[in-house]
C-alpha positions in Angstrom: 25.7 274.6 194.5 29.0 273.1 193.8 31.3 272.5 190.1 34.6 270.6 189.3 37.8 272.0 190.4 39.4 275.2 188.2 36.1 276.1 187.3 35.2 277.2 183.2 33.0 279.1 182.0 30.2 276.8 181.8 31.0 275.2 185.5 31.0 279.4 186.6 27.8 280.2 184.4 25.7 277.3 185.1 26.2 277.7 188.2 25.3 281.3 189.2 22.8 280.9 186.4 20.9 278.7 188.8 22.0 280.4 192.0 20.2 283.8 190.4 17.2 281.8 189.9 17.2 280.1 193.5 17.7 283.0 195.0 15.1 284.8 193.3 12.1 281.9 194.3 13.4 282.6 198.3 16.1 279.9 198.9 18.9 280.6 201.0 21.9 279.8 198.1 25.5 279.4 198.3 27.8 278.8 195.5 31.4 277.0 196.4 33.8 275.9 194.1 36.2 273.4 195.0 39.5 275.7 194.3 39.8 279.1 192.8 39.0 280.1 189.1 40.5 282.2 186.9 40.2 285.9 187.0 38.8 285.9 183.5 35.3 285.0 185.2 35.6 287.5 187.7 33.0 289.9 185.8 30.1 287.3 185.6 27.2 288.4 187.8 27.4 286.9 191.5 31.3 285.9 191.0 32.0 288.2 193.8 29.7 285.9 196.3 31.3 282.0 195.6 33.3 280.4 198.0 36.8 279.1 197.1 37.2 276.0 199.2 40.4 275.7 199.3 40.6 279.2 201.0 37.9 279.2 203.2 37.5 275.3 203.8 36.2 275.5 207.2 33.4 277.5 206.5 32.4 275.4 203.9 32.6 272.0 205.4 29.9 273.7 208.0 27.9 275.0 204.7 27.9 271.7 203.3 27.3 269.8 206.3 24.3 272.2 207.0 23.0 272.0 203.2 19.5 270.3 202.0 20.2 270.2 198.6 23.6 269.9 196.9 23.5 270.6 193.1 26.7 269.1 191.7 27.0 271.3 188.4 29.2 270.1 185.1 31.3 267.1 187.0 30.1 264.0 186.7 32.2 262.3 189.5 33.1 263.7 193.0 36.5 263.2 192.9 36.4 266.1 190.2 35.8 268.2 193.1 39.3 267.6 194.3 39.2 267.9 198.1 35.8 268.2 198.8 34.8 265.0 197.7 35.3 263.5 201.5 32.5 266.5 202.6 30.6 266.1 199.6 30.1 261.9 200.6 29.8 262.5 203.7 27.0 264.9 203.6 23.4 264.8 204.7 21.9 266.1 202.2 20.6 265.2 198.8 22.7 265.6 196.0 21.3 266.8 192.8 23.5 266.4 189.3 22.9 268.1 186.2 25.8 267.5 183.7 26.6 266.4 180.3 29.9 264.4 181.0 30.1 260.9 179.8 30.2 258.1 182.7 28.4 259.6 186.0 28.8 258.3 189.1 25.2 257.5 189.6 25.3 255.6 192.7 26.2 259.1 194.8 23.4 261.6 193.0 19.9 261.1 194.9 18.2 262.8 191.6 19.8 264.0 188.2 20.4 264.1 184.7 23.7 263.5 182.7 22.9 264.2 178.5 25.9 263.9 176.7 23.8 265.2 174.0 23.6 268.5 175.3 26.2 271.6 174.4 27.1 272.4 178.0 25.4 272.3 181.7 24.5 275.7 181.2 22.5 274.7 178.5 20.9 271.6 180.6 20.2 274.7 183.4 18.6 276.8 180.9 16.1 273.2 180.4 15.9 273.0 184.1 14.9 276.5 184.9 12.5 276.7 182.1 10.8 273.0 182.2 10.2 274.1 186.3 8.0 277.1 185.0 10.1 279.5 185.6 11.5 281.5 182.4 10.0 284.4 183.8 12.9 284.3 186.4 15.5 284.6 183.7 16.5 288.5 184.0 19.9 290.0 182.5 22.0 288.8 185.2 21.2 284.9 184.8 20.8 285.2 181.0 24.7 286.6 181.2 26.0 283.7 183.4 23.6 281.0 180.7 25.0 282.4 177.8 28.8 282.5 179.3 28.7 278.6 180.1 26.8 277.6 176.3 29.2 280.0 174.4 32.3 278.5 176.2 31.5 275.3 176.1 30.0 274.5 172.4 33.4 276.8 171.6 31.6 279.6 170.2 29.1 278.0 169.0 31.4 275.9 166.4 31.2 272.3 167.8 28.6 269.6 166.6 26.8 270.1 170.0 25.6 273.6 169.0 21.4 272.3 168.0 19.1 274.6 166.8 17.8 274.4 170.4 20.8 276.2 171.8 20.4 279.0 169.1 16.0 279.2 170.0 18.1 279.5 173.8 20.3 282.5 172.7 17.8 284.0 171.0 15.5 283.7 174.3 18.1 285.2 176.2 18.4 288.1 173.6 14.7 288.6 174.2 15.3 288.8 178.0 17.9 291.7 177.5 21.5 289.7 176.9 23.9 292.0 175.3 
C-alpha cells in the first residue's frame, strides 16, 4: 500500500487503516510511503512498520517489484509519489486507487474509485472495508487510523464534505471502541 509524498493524516490513516484490515484476513502487507512523514503521525497504530522510500529505496523497489496488488491511497497521479513513480509504472502488478482527488490518472489504475464527493480517502476506506463484508475487522487500532485521516482531512469536521454519512462513520467507530 502506497500514498503521495509527505504523507497527512488521511494519506497515514487510510492507509494503515486498510493495512490493519489486510493483515487481519491473512495478506502479507507492506505499507511504503514515498518520503518520510512528520513525526506528528508517529503515534498512529502500525506507524512504526511503513517504509520511507527514500531511506530504504532498495528494499522497496524489490517490494514493489515482487507485489500483486498495489493500492495507491489519496494521490490521484503517480508522479505525486515523487521518486517512485518510475517503480510504480514499471511494476507487475495491479494497481488499485481509492482517492477523492479531482483529475485521476485513469489510464495507470487496473481497478479504482476517485469520489470527489467524499471527505477524505479514509473515509472512501471506511466504504471499502465495510461494502467487502468486513466491519467486523474494524477493531481499535484501524478505527484510530480511520478516524485520524476523516478528522484531518474534512478539517475537523468543519468543511462542506463532512455528510451525515461521515458522522453515522464516527459514530460506528465510537461503537467499535475509538476514544
Amino acid at each position: 500500500i502506497t500514498m503521495h509524498q509527505k504523507p497527512d493524516g488521511d494519506a497515514m490513516g487510510s492507509t494503515l487503516g486498510l493495512y490493519h484490515v489486510l493483515q487481519q484476513l491473512g495478506h502479507e502487507v507492506v505499507v511504503i510511503s514515498p518520503t518520510n512523514w512528520t513525526a506528528f503521525l508517529n503515534w498512529m497504530p502500525g506507524c512504526n512498520t511503513v517504509i520511507d522510500y527514500e531511506k530504504f529505496t532498495d528494499a522497496a523497489n524489490e517490494l514493489i517489484n515482487n507485489a500483486a496488488w498495489i493500492f495507491c491511497l489519496d494521490f490521484n497521479t503517480l508522479n505525486r509519489t515523487k521518486k517512485m513513480e518510475p517503480v510504480l509504472l514499471a511494476a507487475k502488478a495491479e494497481r488499485i486507487l481509492i482517492d477523492h482527488h479531482r483529475e485521476p490518472q485513469t489510464e495507470v489504475f487496473t481497478y479504482g474509485i476517485s469520489d470527489t464527493g467524499k471527505s477524505s480517502t479514509a473515509e472512501m476506506v471506511y466504504d471499502f472495508i465495510t461494502a467487502a463484508g468486513h466491519a467486523d475487522k474494524i477493531n481499535s487500532d484501524v478505527a484510530e487510523c480511520i478516524y485520524t485521516g476523516v478528522m484531518t482531512d474534512s478539517g475537523s469536521f468543519r468543511f462542506p464534505s463532512t455528510s451525515a454519512n461521515v458522522h453515522r462513520l464516527v459514530a460506528f467507530l465510537k461503537d467499535k471502541g475509538l476514544e
